[in-house]
Each structure stands twice: as C-alpha cells, then as structure tokens.
PDB file of C-alpha atoms and ligand atoms in Angstrom:
ATOM      1  CA  MET A   1       0.000   0.000   0.000  1.00 41.00           C
ATOM      2  CA  ASN A   2       1.313   3.413  -0.843  1.00 42.00           C
ATOM      3  CA  VAL A   3      -0.419   5.893   1.379  1.00 43.00           C
ATOM      4  CA  GLN A   4       0.954   9.202   0.277  1.00 43.00           C
ATOM      5  CA  THR A   5       0.887   8.990  -3.473  1.00 40.00           C
ATOM      6  CA  THR A   6      -2.794   8.299  -4.039  1.00 46.00           C
ATOM      7  CA  PRO A   7      -4.362  11.373  -5.636  1.00 43.00           C
ATOM      8  CA  ALA A   8      -7.141  11.357  -3.030  1.00 44.00           C
ATOM      9  CA  ALA A   9      -4.653  11.606  -0.136  1.00 45.00           C
ATOM     10  CA  ARG A  10      -2.868  14.553  -1.739  1.00 49.00           C
ATOM     11  CA  THR A  11      -6.037  16.548  -1.993  1.00 49.00           C
ATOM     12  CA  LEU A  12      -6.956  16.092   1.669  1.00 60.00           C
ATOM     13  CA  PRO A  13      -6.809  19.380   3.548  1.00 60.00           C
ATOM     14  CA  ASP A  14      -5.743  17.563   6.724  1.00 87.00           C
ATOM     15  CA  ALA A  15      -2.847  15.577   5.206  1.00 94.00           C
ATOM     16  CA  GLN A  16       0.576  15.966   6.854  1.00 97.00           C
ATOM     17  CA  THR A  17       3.901  14.664   5.551  1.00 97.00           C
ATOM     18  CA  VAL A  18       5.882  12.046   7.464  1.00 98.00           C
ATOM     19  CA  THR A  19       9.411  13.335   8.175  1.00 98.00           C
ATOM     20  CA  SER A  20      10.887  10.355  10.070  1.00 98.00           C
ATOM     21  CA  VAL A  21       9.974   6.904  11.394  1.00 98.00           C
ATOM     22  CA  HIS A  22      11.684   4.877  14.136  1.00 98.00           C
ATOM     23  CA  HIS A  23      10.809   1.242  14.847  1.00 98.00           C
ATOM     24  CA  TRP A  24      11.451   0.483  18.525  1.00 97.00           C
ATOM     25  CA  SER A  25      10.361  -3.165  18.412  1.00 96.00           C
ATOM     26  CA  ASP A  26       8.168  -5.575  16.478  1.00 96.00           C
ATOM     27  CA  THR A  27       5.146  -4.004  18.140  1.00 97.00           C
ATOM     28  CA  LEU A  28       6.042  -0.331  18.611  1.00 98.00           C
ATOM     29  CA  PHE A  29       7.163   2.586  16.460  1.00 98.00           C
ATOM     30  CA  SER A  30       7.276   6.365  16.554  1.00 98.00           C
ATOM     31  CA  PHE A  31       7.056   8.835  13.722  1.00 98.00           C
ATOM     32  CA  ARG A  32       7.149  12.566  13.114  1.00 98.00           C
ATOM     33  CA  VAL A  33       5.019  14.597  10.725  1.00 98.00           C
ATOM     34  CA  THR A  34       4.843  18.192   9.620  1.00 98.00           C
ATOM     35  CA  ARG A  35       2.756  20.419  11.880  1.00 97.00           C
ATOM     36  CA  PRO A  36      -0.146  22.413  10.471  1.00 94.00           C
ATOM     37  CA  ARG A  37       0.656  26.091  11.024  1.00 90.00           C
ATOM     38  CA  SER A  38      -2.720  26.691  12.580  1.00 91.00           C
ATOM     39  CA  LEU A  39      -2.480  23.821  15.092  1.00 95.00           C
ATOM     40  CA  ARG A  40      -2.210  24.967  18.702  1.00 97.00           C
ATOM     41  CA  PHE A  41      -2.321  22.340  21.437  1.00 98.00           C
ATOM     42  CA  ARG A  42      -1.439  21.876  25.078  1.00 98.00           C
ATOM     43  CA  SER A  43       1.244  19.299  25.875  1.00 98.00           C
ATOM     44  CA  GLY A  44      -0.530  16.061  26.848  1.00 98.00           C
ATOM     45  CA  GLU A  45      -3.493  16.384  24.470  1.00 98.00           C
ATOM     46  CA  PHE A  46      -4.548  13.974  21.710  1.00 98.00           C
ATOM     47  CA  VAL A  47      -5.801  14.342  18.144  1.00 97.00           C
ATOM     48  CA  MET A  48      -7.330  12.044  15.545  1.00 97.00           C
ATOM     49  CA  ILE A  49      -4.907  10.747  12.935  1.00 97.00           C
ATOM     50  CA  GLY A  50      -5.218   8.137  10.221  1.00 96.00           C
ATOM     51  CA  LEU A  51      -5.146   7.058   6.627  1.00 96.00           C
ATOM     52  CA  LEU A  52      -7.576   6.777   3.786  1.00 92.00           C
ATOM     53  CA  LYS A  53      -9.298   3.446   3.363  1.00 90.00           C
ATOM     54  CA  ASP A  54      -9.399   1.784  -0.037  1.00 88.00           C
ATOM     55  CA  ASP A  55     -12.925   3.153  -0.486  1.00 90.00           C
ATOM     56  CA  GLY A  56     -11.533   6.690  -0.090  1.00 87.00           C
ATOM     57  CA  LYS A  57     -13.075   7.250   3.344  1.00 90.00           C
ATOM     58  CA  PRO A  58     -10.869   8.321   6.268  1.00 92.00           C
ATOM     59  CA  LEU A  59      -9.900   5.770   8.957  1.00 95.00           C
ATOM     60  CA  LEU A  60      -9.037   7.813  12.027  1.00 96.00           C
ATOM     61  CA  ARG A  61      -7.942   6.866  15.551  1.00 97.00           C
ATOM     62  CA  ALA A  62      -7.150   8.871  18.680  1.00 98.00           C
ATOM     63  CA  TYR A  63      -3.418   9.497  19.188  1.00 98.00           C
ATOM     64  CA  SER A  64      -1.655  11.406  21.918  1.00 98.00           C
ATOM     65  CA  ILE A  65       0.750  13.992  20.590  1.00 98.00           C
ATOM     66  CA  ALA A  66       4.128  12.869  21.983  1.00 98.00           C
ATOM     67  CA  SER A  67       6.016  16.033  21.063  1.00 98.00           C
ATOM     68  CA  PRO A  68       5.799  19.154  23.234  1.00 97.00           C
ATOM     69  CA  SER A  69       3.604  22.101  22.280  1.00 96.00           C
ATOM     70  CA  TRP A  70       6.586  24.230  21.148  1.00 96.00           C
ATOM     71  CA  ASP A  71       7.932  21.695  18.625  1.00 97.00           C
ATOM     72  CA  ASP A  72       7.891  22.563  14.899  1.00 97.00           C
ATOM     73  CA  GLU A  73       6.838  19.001  14.063  1.00 98.00           C
ATOM     74  CA  LEU A  74       4.407  16.532  15.629  1.00 98.00           C
ATOM     75  CA  GLU A  75       5.597  13.207  17.046  1.00 98.00           C
ATOM     76  CA  PHE A  76       3.443  10.134  17.634  1.00 98.00           C
ATOM     77  CA  TYR A  77       4.245   6.842  19.337  1.00 98.00           C
ATOM     78  CA  SER A  78       2.253   3.876  18.105  1.00 98.00           C
ATOM     79  CA  ILE A  79       1.380   0.278  18.755  1.00 98.00           C
ATOM     80  CA  LYS A  80       1.370  -2.159  15.814  1.00 98.00           C
ATOM     81  CA  VAL A  81      -1.791  -4.258  16.147  1.00 97.00           C
ATOM     82  CA  PRO A  82      -1.328  -7.114  13.636  1.00 93.00           C
ATOM     83  CA  GLU A  83      -4.966  -7.126  12.473  1.00 96.00           C
ATOM     84  CA  GLY A  84      -5.651  -3.552  13.552  1.00 97.00           C
ATOM     85  CA  PRO A  85      -7.548  -1.644  10.846  1.00 97.00           C
ATOM     86  CA  LEU A  86      -5.276   1.395  11.134  1.00 98.00           C
ATOM     87  CA  THR A  87      -1.965   0.237  12.581  1.00 98.00           C
ATOM     88  CA  SER A  88      -1.574  -2.809  10.322  1.00 97.00           C
ATOM     89  CA  ARG A  89      -1.136  -0.179   7.584  1.00 96.00           C
ATOM     90  CA  LEU A  90       0.230   2.769   9.542  1.00 98.00           C
ATOM     91  CA  GLN A  91       3.280   0.738  10.631  1.00 98.00           C
ATOM     92  CA  ARG A  92       4.422   0.738   6.984  1.00 97.00           C
ATOM     93  CA  ILE A  93       4.622   4.526   6.553  1.00 97.00           C
ATOM     94  CA  ALA A  94       7.941   6.033   5.452  1.00 98.00           C
ATOM     95  CA  PRO A  95       9.318   9.587   5.177  1.00 98.00           C
ATOM     96  CA  GLY A  96       7.490  11.446   2.418  1.00 97.00           C
ATOM     97  CA  ASP A  97       4.206   9.586   2.981  1.00 96.00           C
ATOM     98  CA  GLU A  98       1.146  11.447   4.147  1.00 95.00           C
ATOM     99  CA  VAL A  99      -1.106  10.810   7.127  1.00 96.00           C
ATOM    100  CA  MET A 100      -4.376  12.517   7.940  1.00 96.00           C
ATOM    101  CA  LEU A 101      -4.604  14.677  11.010  1.00 97.00           C
ATOM    102  CA  ARG A 102      -7.744  16.308  12.374  1.00 95.00           C
ATOM    103  CA  PRO A 103      -6.382  19.406  14.091  1.00 92.00           C
ATOM    104  CA  LYS A 104      -8.785  19.422  17.060  1.00 95.00           C
ATOM    105  CA  PRO A 105      -6.671  18.614  20.122  1.00 97.00           C
ATOM    106  CA  VAL A 106      -8.436  17.581  23.337  1.00 97.00           C
ATOM    107  CA  GLY A 107      -7.624  15.741  26.546  1.00 97.00           C
ATOM    108  CA  THR A 108      -7.406  15.785  30.316  1.00 97.00           C
ATOM    109  CA  LEU A 109      -3.674  15.098  30.782  1.00 98.00           C
ATOM    110  CA  VAL A 110      -2.889  18.803  30.830  1.00 98.00           C
ATOM    111  CA  HIS A 111      -1.463  21.131  33.457  1.00 98.00           C
ATOM    112  CA  ASP A 112      -4.682  23.147  33.453  1.00 97.00           C
ATOM    113  CA  ALA A 113      -6.568  20.198  34.967  1.00 98.00           C
ATOM    114  CA  LEU A 114      -4.322  20.038  38.054  1.00 98.00           C
ATOM    115  CA  LEU A 115      -3.979  22.396  40.994  1.00 98.00           C
ATOM    116  CA  PRO A 116      -0.435  23.575  41.794  1.00 98.00           C
ATOM    117  CA  GLY A 117       1.648  20.979  43.668  1.00 98.00           C
ATOM    118  CA  ARG A 118       5.241  20.006  44.476  1.00 98.00           C
ATOM    119  CA  ARG A 119       5.559  16.642  42.717  1.00 98.00           C
ATOM    120  CA  LEU A 120       4.068  15.444  39.420  1.00 98.00           C
ATOM    121  CA  TRP A 121       3.674  11.667  39.015  1.00 98.00           C
ATOM    122  CA  LEU A 122       3.240  10.438  35.427  1.00 98.00           C
ATOM    123  CA  VAL A 123       1.978   6.842  35.645  1.00 98.00           C
ATOM    124  CA  CYS A 124       1.482   4.809  32.474  1.00 98.00           C
ATOM    125  CA  THR A 125       1.520   1.477  30.669  1.00 98.00           C
ATOM    126  CA  GLY A 126       2.662   0.742  27.099  1.00 98.00           C
ATOM    127  CA  THR A 127       1.907   3.526  24.616  1.00 98.00           C
ATOM    128  CA  GLY A 128       0.336   5.486  27.469  1.00 98.00           C
ATOM    129  CA  VAL A 129       3.772   7.071  27.828  1.00 98.00           C
ATOM    130  CA  ALA A 130       3.076   9.155  24.683  1.00 98.00           C
ATOM    131  CA  PRO A 131       1.343  12.146  26.330  1.00 98.00           C
ATOM    132  CA  PHE A 132       4.056  12.149  28.991  1.00 98.00           C
ATOM    133  CA  ALA A 133       6.765  12.274  26.318  1.00 98.00           C
ATOM    134  CA  SER A 134       5.112  15.573  25.418  1.00 98.00           C
ATOM    135  CA  LEU A 135       4.819  16.886  28.981  1.00 98.00           C
ATOM    136  CA  LEU A 136       8.365  15.816  29.941  1.00 98.00           C
ATOM    137  CA  ARG A 137       9.762  17.931  27.084  1.00 98.00           C
ATOM    138  CA  ASP A 138       7.697  21.000  27.984  1.00 98.00           C
ATOM    139  CA  PRO A 139       9.446  23.691  30.093  1.00 97.00           C
ATOM    140  CA  GLU A 140       6.137  24.443  31.860  1.00 97.00           C
ATOM    141  CA  THR A 141       6.291  21.013  33.530  1.00 98.00           C
ATOM    142  CA  TRP A 142       9.651  21.827  35.095  1.00 98.00           C
ATOM    143  CA  GLU A 143       8.605  25.354  36.039  1.00 97.00           C
ATOM    144  CA  ARG A 144       5.532  24.079  37.854  1.00 98.00           C
ATOM    145  CA  TYR A 145       7.012  21.192  39.842  1.00 98.00           C
ATOM    146  CA  ASP A 146       9.994  20.557  42.143  1.00 98.00           C
ATOM    147  CA  GLU A 147      10.093  16.898  41.124  1.00 98.00           C
ATOM    148  CA  VAL A 148       8.678  14.880  38.239  1.00 98.00           C
ATOM    149  CA  ILE A 149       8.384  11.084  38.315  1.00 98.00           C
ATOM    150  CA  LEU A 150       7.809   8.938  35.212  1.00 98.00           C
ATOM    151  CA  ALA A 151       6.547   5.470  36.253  1.00 98.00           C
ATOM    152  CA  HIS A 152       6.133   3.282  33.167  1.00 98.00           C
ATOM    153  CA  THR A 153       5.069  -0.373  33.172  1.00 98.00           C
ATOM    154  CA  CYS A 154       5.490  -2.609  30.118  1.00 98.00           C
ATOM    155  CA  ARG A 155       5.680  -6.338  29.521  1.00 97.00           C
ATOM    156  CA  SER A 156       9.295  -6.308  28.323  1.00 97.00           C
ATOM    157  CA  ASN A 157      12.425  -4.182  28.445  1.00 97.00           C
ATOM    158  CA  ALA A 158      12.148  -3.619  24.674  1.00 97.00           C
ATOM    159  CA  GLU A 159       8.737  -2.010  25.202  1.00 98.00           C
ATOM    160  CA  LEU A 160      10.263   0.456  27.658  1.00 98.00           C
ATOM    161  CA  ALA A 161      12.838   1.688  25.108  1.00 98.00           C
ATOM    162  CA  TYR A 162      10.973   4.744  23.775  1.00 98.00           C
ATOM    163  CA  GLY A 163      10.243   6.138  27.241  1.00 98.00           C
ATOM    164  CA  ALA A 164      13.791   5.375  28.363  1.00 98.00           C
ATOM    165  CA  ALA A 165      15.192   7.254  25.366  1.00 98.00           C
ATOM    166  CA  ILE A 166      13.023  10.316  26.097  1.00 98.00           C
ATOM    167  CA  VAL A 167      14.205  10.316  29.712  1.00 98.00           C
ATOM    168  CA  ALA A 168      17.865   9.806  28.742  1.00 98.00           C
ATOM    169  CA  ALA A 169      17.746  12.757  26.335  1.00 98.00           C
ATOM    170  CA  LEU A 170      16.193  15.242  28.793  1.00 98.00           C
ATOM    171  CA  PRO A 171      19.409  16.330  30.596  1.00 96.00           C
ATOM    172  CA  GLU A 172      21.002  17.114  27.199  1.00 95.00           C
ATOM    173  CA  ASP A 173      17.971  19.012  25.896  1.00 94.00           C
ATOM    174  CA  PRO A 174      19.119  22.566  25.098  1.00 92.00           C
ATOM    175  CA  LEU A 175      15.787  24.057  26.179  1.00 92.00           C
ATOM    176  CA  ILE A 176      15.114  22.231  29.452  1.00 94.00           C
ATOM    177  CA  GLY A 177      18.311  20.299  30.290  1.00 95.00           C
ATOM    178  CA  GLU A 178      19.266  22.584  33.175  1.00 94.00           C
ATOM    179  CA  MET A 179      15.714  22.731  34.540  1.00 94.00           C
ATOM    180  CA  VAL A 180      15.545  18.932  34.710  1.00 96.00           C
ATOM    181  CA  SER A 181      18.716  18.540  36.757  1.00 92.00           C
ATOM    182  CA  GLY A 182      18.000  16.861  40.121  1.00 93.00           C
ATOM    183  CA  LYS A 183      14.222  16.950  39.547  1.00 97.00           C
ATOM    184  CA  LEU A 184      13.596  13.864  37.386  1.00 97.00           C
ATOM    185  CA  HIS A 185      12.887  10.348  38.683  1.00 98.00           C
ATOM    186  CA  TYR A 186      12.392   7.410  36.331  1.00 98.00           C
ATOM    187  CA  TYR A 187      10.763   4.184  37.551  1.00 98.00           C
ATOM    188  CA  PRO A 188      10.363   1.587  34.769  1.00 98.00           C
ATOM    189  CA  THR A 189       8.821  -1.798  35.607  1.00 98.00           C
ATOM    190  CA  THR A 190       8.354  -4.966  33.565  1.00 98.00           C
ATOM    191  CA  THR A 191       5.672  -7.615  34.024  1.00 98.00           C
ATOM    192  CA  ARG A 192       6.966 -10.445  31.824  1.00 97.00           C
ATOM    193  CA  GLU A 193      10.749 -10.080  31.863  1.00 96.00           C
ATOM    194  CA  PRO A 194      13.371  -9.659  34.576  1.00 95.00           C
ATOM    195  CA  SER A 195      14.464  -6.066  35.187  1.00 95.00           C
ATOM    196  CA  GLN A 196      15.455  -3.746  38.034  1.00 95.00           C
ATOM    197  CA  TYR A 197      11.814  -3.305  39.093  1.00 97.00           C
ATOM    198  CA  GLU A 198       9.461  -6.160  38.276  1.00 97.00           C
ATOM    199  CA  GLY A 199       5.668  -6.153  38.430  1.00 97.00           C
ATOM    200  CA  ARG A 200       2.887  -3.645  37.934  1.00 97.00           C
ATOM    201  CA  ILE A 201       3.433  -0.064  39.022  1.00 98.00           C
ATOM    202  CA  SER A 202       0.106  -0.173  40.885  1.00 97.00           C
ATOM    203  CA  ASP A 203       1.498  -2.949  43.132  1.00 98.00           C
ATOM    204  CA  HIS A 204       4.688  -0.943  43.726  1.00 98.00           C
ATOM    205  CA  ILE A 205       2.625   2.076  44.775  1.00 98.00           C
ATOM    206  CA  ARG A 206       0.336  -0.020  46.985  1.00 98.00           C
ATOM    207  CA  SER A 207       3.279  -1.705  48.727  1.00 98.00           C
ATOM    208  CA  GLY A 208       5.172   1.565  49.053  1.00 98.00           C
ATOM    209  CA  GLN A 209       8.173   0.125  47.183  1.00 98.00           C
ATOM    210  CA  VAL A 210       8.284   2.930  44.612  1.00 98.00           C
ATOM    211  CA  PHE A 211       8.417   5.573  47.360  1.00 98.00           C
ATOM    212  CA  ARG A 212      11.156   3.729  49.269  1.00 98.00           C
ATOM    213  CA  SER A 213      13.190   3.109  46.090  1.00 98.00           C
ATOM    214  CA  LEU A 214      13.037   6.760  44.987  1.00 98.00           C
ATOM    215  CA  GLY A 215      13.321   8.207  48.493  1.00 98.00           C
ATOM    216  CA  LEU A 216      10.037  10.096  48.108  1.00 98.00           C
ATOM    217  CA  PRO A 217       7.120  10.475  50.518  1.00 98.00           C
ATOM    218  CA  GLU A 218       3.805   8.721  49.875  1.00 98.00           C
ATOM    219  CA  TRP A 219       1.111  10.734  48.069  1.00 98.00           C
ATOM    220  CA  THR A 220      -0.615  13.571  49.880  1.00 98.00           C
ATOM    221  CA  PRO A 221      -3.313  15.906  48.517  1.00 98.00           C
ATOM    222  CA  GLU A 222      -1.153  18.909  49.451  1.00 98.00           C
ATOM    223  CA  ASP A 223       2.005  17.995  47.538  1.00 98.00           C
ATOM    224  CA  ASP A 224       1.320  15.315  44.924  1.00 98.00           C
ATOM    225  CA  ARG A 225      -0.318  15.505  41.532  1.00 98.00           C
ATOM    226  CA  VAL A 226      -0.872  12.379  39.430  1.00 98.00           C
ATOM    227  CA  MET A 227      -1.531  11.892  35.725  1.00 98.00           C
ATOM    228  CA  VAL A 228      -2.526   8.374  34.624  1.00 98.00           C
ATOM    229  CA  CYS A 229      -2.577   6.951  31.086  1.00 98.00           C
ATOM    230  CA  GLY A 230      -2.836   3.214  30.683  1.00 97.00           C
ATOM    231  CA  ASN A 231      -5.023   0.215  30.099  1.00 96.00           C
ATOM    232  CA  LEU A 232      -8.357   0.008  31.879  1.00 96.00           C
ATOM    233  CA  ALA A 233      -7.002  -2.102  34.752  1.00 96.00           C
ATOM    234  CA  LEU A 234      -4.137   0.297  35.465  1.00 97.00           C
ATOM    235  CA  ASN A 235      -6.386   3.334  35.293  1.00 98.00           C
ATOM    236  CA  LYS A 236      -8.850   1.800  37.760  1.00 98.00           C
ATOM    237  CA  ASP A 237      -6.082   0.700  40.147  1.00 98.00           C
ATOM    238  CA  ILE A 238      -4.315   4.051  40.178  1.00 98.00           C
ATOM    239  CA  MET A 239      -7.561   6.001  40.522  1.00 98.00           C
ATOM    240  CA  GLN A 240      -8.377   3.925  43.576  1.00 98.00           C
ATOM    241  CA  LEU A 241      -4.898   4.474  45.020  1.00 98.00           C
ATOM    242  CA  CYS A 242      -5.218   8.216  44.420  1.00 98.00           C
ATOM    243  CA  GLU A 243      -8.599   8.333  46.127  1.00 98.00           C
ATOM    244  CA  THR A 244      -7.305   6.285  49.070  1.00 98.00           C
ATOM    245  CA  ALA A 245      -4.515   8.863  49.442  1.00 98.00           C
ATOM    246  CA  GLY A 246      -7.147  11.626  49.521  1.00 98.00           C
ATOM    247  CA  LEU A 247      -6.538  12.970  46.011  1.00 98.00           C
ATOM    248  CA  GLN A 248      -9.513  14.115  43.946  1.00 98.00           C
ATOM    249  CA  GLU A 249     -10.001  13.773  40.199  1.00 98.00           C
ATOM    250  CA  GLY A 250      -9.545  16.974  38.227  1.00 98.00           C
ATOM    251  CA  ALA A 251     -10.764  18.207  34.862  1.00 96.00           C
ATOM    252  CA  ASN A 252     -10.117  21.161  32.600  1.00 95.00           C
ATOM    253  CA  SER A 253     -13.165  22.892  34.085  1.00 96.00           C
ATOM    254  CA  ALA A 254     -12.380  21.946  37.702  1.00 98.00           C
ATOM    255  CA  PRO A 255      -8.679  21.331  38.400  1.00 98.00           C
ATOM    256  CA  ALA A 256      -7.846  19.009  41.302  1.00 98.00           C
ATOM    257  CA  GLN A 257      -5.131  16.498  42.229  1.00 98.00           C
ATOM    258  CA  PHE A 258      -5.213  13.700  39.623  1.00 98.00           C
ATOM    259  CA  VAL A 259      -6.324  13.126  36.039  1.00 98.00           C
ATOM    260  CA  VAL A 260      -6.833   9.966  33.988  1.00 98.00           C
ATOM    261  CA  GLU A 261      -6.961   9.148  30.271  1.00 97.00           C
ATOM    262  CA  LYS A 262      -7.340   5.828  28.488  1.00 94.00           C
ATOM    263  CA  ALA A 263      -4.251   4.836  26.467  1.00 92.00           C
ATOM    264  CA  PHE A 264      -6.611   2.951  24.139  1.00 93.00           C
ATOM    265  CA  LEU A 265     -10.154   1.619  24.069  1.00 88.00           C
ATOM    266  CA  ASP A 266     -10.467  -1.973  25.318  1.00 81.00           C
TER     267      ASP A 266
HETATM  268  C1  FAD B 301      -7.485   9.008  24.075  1.00 60.85           C
HETATM  269  C2  FAD B 301      -6.720   7.953  23.301  1.00 60.85           C
HETATM  270  C3  FAD B 301      -5.390   8.182  22.967  1.00 60.85           C
HETATM  271  C4  FAD B 301      -4.673   7.193  22.274  1.00 60.85           C
HETATM  272  N1  FAD B 301      -3.351   7.421  21.996  1.00 60.85           N
HETATM  273  C5  FAD B 301      -2.629   6.434  21.391  1.00 60.85           C
HETATM  274  C6  FAD B 301      -1.228   6.608  21.153  1.00 60.85           C
HETATM  275  O1  FAD B 301      -0.642   7.651  21.459  1.00 60.85           O
HETATM  276  N2  FAD B 301      -0.559   5.589  20.572  1.00 60.85           N
HETATM  277  C7  FAD B 301      -1.193   4.419  20.212  1.00 60.85           C
HETATM  278  O2  FAD B 301      -0.529   3.513  19.705  1.00 60.85           O
HETATM  279  N3  FAD B 301      -2.512   4.244  20.413  1.00 60.85           N
HETATM  280  C8  FAD B 301      -3.236   5.227  20.981  1.00 60.85           C
HETATM  281  N4  FAD B 301      -4.582   5.057  21.166  1.00 60.85           N
HETATM  282  C9  FAD B 301      -5.226   3.866  20.561  1.00 60.85           C
HETATM  283  C10 FAD B 301      -5.506   4.166  19.078  1.00 60.85           C
HETATM  284  O3  FAD B 301      -6.605   5.079  18.999  1.00 60.85           O
HETATM  285  C11 FAD B 301      -5.839   2.906  18.254  1.00 60.85           C
HETATM  286  O4  FAD B 301      -6.688   2.061  18.977  1.00 60.85           O
HETATM  287  C12 FAD B 301      -4.603   2.151  17.852  1.00 60.85           C
HETATM  288  O5  FAD B 301      -3.845   2.952  16.984  1.00 60.85           O
HETATM  289  C13 FAD B 301      -4.912   0.843  17.108  1.00 60.85           C
HETATM  290  O6  FAD B 301      -5.678   1.133  15.988  1.00 60.85           O
HETATM  291  P1  FAD B 301      -6.139  -0.025  15.017  1.00 60.85           P
HETATM  292  O7  FAD B 301      -7.185   0.513  14.101  1.00 60.85           O
HETATM  293  O8  FAD B 301      -4.936  -0.670  14.397  1.00 60.85           O
HETATM  294  O9  FAD B 301      -6.781  -1.121  15.979  1.00 60.85           O
HETATM  295  P2  FAD B 301      -8.108  -0.949  16.991  1.00 60.85           P
HETATM  296  O10 FAD B 301      -9.238  -1.581  16.208  1.00 60.85           O
HETATM  297  O11 FAD B 301      -8.225   0.464  17.344  1.00 60.85           O
HETATM  298  O12 FAD B 301      -7.662  -1.823  18.159  1.00 60.85           O
HETATM  299  C14 FAD B 301      -7.502  -3.235  18.020  1.00 60.85           C
HETATM  300  C15 FAD B 301      -7.164  -3.853  19.381  1.00 60.85           C
HETATM  301  O13 FAD B 301      -5.887  -3.391  19.825  1.00 60.85           O
HETATM  302  C16 FAD B 301      -5.953  -2.876  21.168  1.00 60.85           C
HETATM  303  N5  FAD B 301      -5.155  -1.642  21.206  1.00 60.85           N
HETATM  304  C17 FAD B 301      -5.418  -0.523  20.517  1.00 60.85           C
HETATM  305  N6  FAD B 301      -4.489   0.434  20.792  1.00 60.85           N
HETATM  306  C18 FAD B 301      -3.626  -0.104  21.679  1.00 60.85           C
HETATM  307  C19 FAD B 301      -2.482   0.396  22.328  1.00 60.85           C
HETATM  308  N7  FAD B 301      -2.066   1.666  22.110  1.00 60.85           N
HETATM  309  N8  FAD B 301      -1.835  -0.412  23.177  1.00 60.85           N
HETATM  310  C20 FAD B 301      -2.272  -1.687  23.397  1.00 60.85           C
HETATM  311  N9  FAD B 301      -3.355  -2.219  22.798  1.00 60.85           N
HETATM  312  C21 FAD B 301      -4.040  -1.442  21.952  1.00 60.85           C
HETATM  313  C22 FAD B 301      -7.445  -2.552  21.372  1.00 60.85           C
HETATM  314  O14 FAD B 301      -7.826  -2.708  22.706  1.00 60.85           O
HETATM  315  C23 FAD B 301      -8.168  -3.506  20.487  1.00 60.85           C
HETATM  316  O15 FAD B 301      -8.442  -4.705  21.191  1.00 60.85           O
HETATM  317  C24 FAD B 301      -5.316   6.002  21.867  1.00 60.85           C
HETATM  318  C25 FAD B 301      -6.679   5.794  22.183  1.00 60.85           C
HETATM  319  C26 FAD B 301      -7.371   6.736  22.901  1.00 60.85           C
HETATM  320  C27 FAD B 301      -8.812   6.485  23.237  1.00 60.85           C
END
C-alpha cells in the first residue's frame, strides 16, 4: 500500500507529511510529521490521525501527541496491532508519505486540569507514555514542579525503550536540560521479563516500594499531583490508590489532584 501517493490523499486538507519513522520493536514505532501552522495544542493532548481506506473514506484513531507544544513538528508513538484496521497499515509509513490529522486537540492530561503541587507523578503502561513524552519535554512542567516522576510499566524491556530514550535525552535538551537537573525520577517496571523493578506499578505504589526506592514520601493531597494513562485495569487501580490517598479527580473545568486518560479503548 502506498499511502501518500494516491491522488485522493494529496487533496486532503488535513494531510501531513511524514518526516521520520523509528521502529522500537516488532510491536512499537514512533514517527514525526509536519505540523499544520494553525495547530495549537497543550502538551498532553490527543488528536485524531489516520489514513484513507481503499474506499476513499478516512480511517481515524485517537493518538496522543508525543512532542511538546513548542515543537515545529508533531511526534506520535504507536502500537502495531497485527490485524488492527489502522496500525496494520500505519506501521508501513515512510518519510514522504502522508497521514491525515484532524487538528482538534483535546484531553485531560494537561497542566490546566491540576492544581499547583510540588511533585508530578506520570503513571502509564505501554503507549500510554506518549502524552508524557510531550509533557516531559515542555518547560512548563519543570517550572511548575519541584520533582517529576515517570513510572512506566510494560511487559518487556524492549517495550520500555521509547520512554527510556526520552528520559535519557532530557538532561542534554538545550531548552530544558538545566531545569531537569536533580528533579527527574524514572521508575520503569516490567511484568513479563526480569528487570530492576518487576511487576505492575500499581502494586509498587500499593506496597510503598516505589516511594522507598526513589526516596520520596507517599502521596498527599497537598504535595502530589498524578496523571494516569494506561489500560483500563491500570487506570482503575491508580484512581483507587489516588482516592485512598485523599486525592480528587480533576478536569479542565475543575482542576484538582489527579487526572486519567485511556491509552486505548479496550
Ligand atoms: C485518548 C486515546 C489516545 C490514544 N493514543 C494512542 C497513542 O498515542 N498511541 C497508540 O498507539 N494508540 C493510541 N490510542 C489507541 C488508538 O486510537 C488505536 O486504537 C490504535 O492505533 C490501534 O488502531 P487499530 O485501528 O490498528 O486497531 P483498533 O481496532 O483500534 O484496536 C484493536 C485492538 O488493539 C488494542 N489496542 C489498541 N491500541 C492499543 C495500544 N495503544 N496499546 C495496546 N493495545 C491497543 C485494542 O484494545 C483492540 O483490542 C489512543 C486511544 C485513545 C482512546
């Protein structure tokens, strides 16, 4: 399939050009596209992107923008679902191809939905790290918080690679490198392979292991803010843990202490 060269794709007002593609594993890849000049978004939001089906109709799915709001391009981090209507095709894109992008960003994983706090916890599974790749590269995140913790659970070490690369690059980032110094904590866990921290992040929070390992206090409504982006089970578990700690769910219209977004629809 050649996505970008069909005449129909070229005439789409929402088409953007792929500038680079990186395959992180058999099941995960990231790619960058040109950014529509008119597109304004808040780091952490998602848009609809996709391809044209053979019948000429658009096939769109929700995708978190993984690049920060100041970036000239847009980055996305994607699963490859073998029989997935979109990703079975999207995984074959190459630089120069075109993808569709509906420039209407929305989402709850934004600073506006949280009250000021001291520590920001970013808790995710799998591709749920994508909105946090955006927030971690945004200076506002480091201006707002004394400490930022990325807690990412995947099945394997290979699936952690994209998040690990984002974290590793932060201290060298010309824009925010100095702001990050001494403020960033990274807590990767694996559920199906040996690694430094094994098991689900929810279990590590419940047992207190994550706090002991990082030398941080347990969550309090005064100091801690939590953003959650994962599968349904993770979201439910972390919401419950937040509520047990006395944190309340926030929204754009009513900021509070934690916010949740689905990384995909089950
Ligand atoms: C708010 C929101 C933001 C999203 N952001 C991203 C993102 O940044 N990156 C991304 O890869 N996907 C993201 N998704 C999922 C995305 O919309 C699509 O579901 C995904 O691209 C697969 O599309 P598909 O047509 O190939 O298969 P679908 O028909 O959409 O899904 C097929 C199966 O794969 C599972 N699945 C879908 N997406 C994932 C995933 N990301 N991880 C694990 N299992 C999955 C589904 O549960 C389903 O059973 C997001 C979904 C929502 C609701």
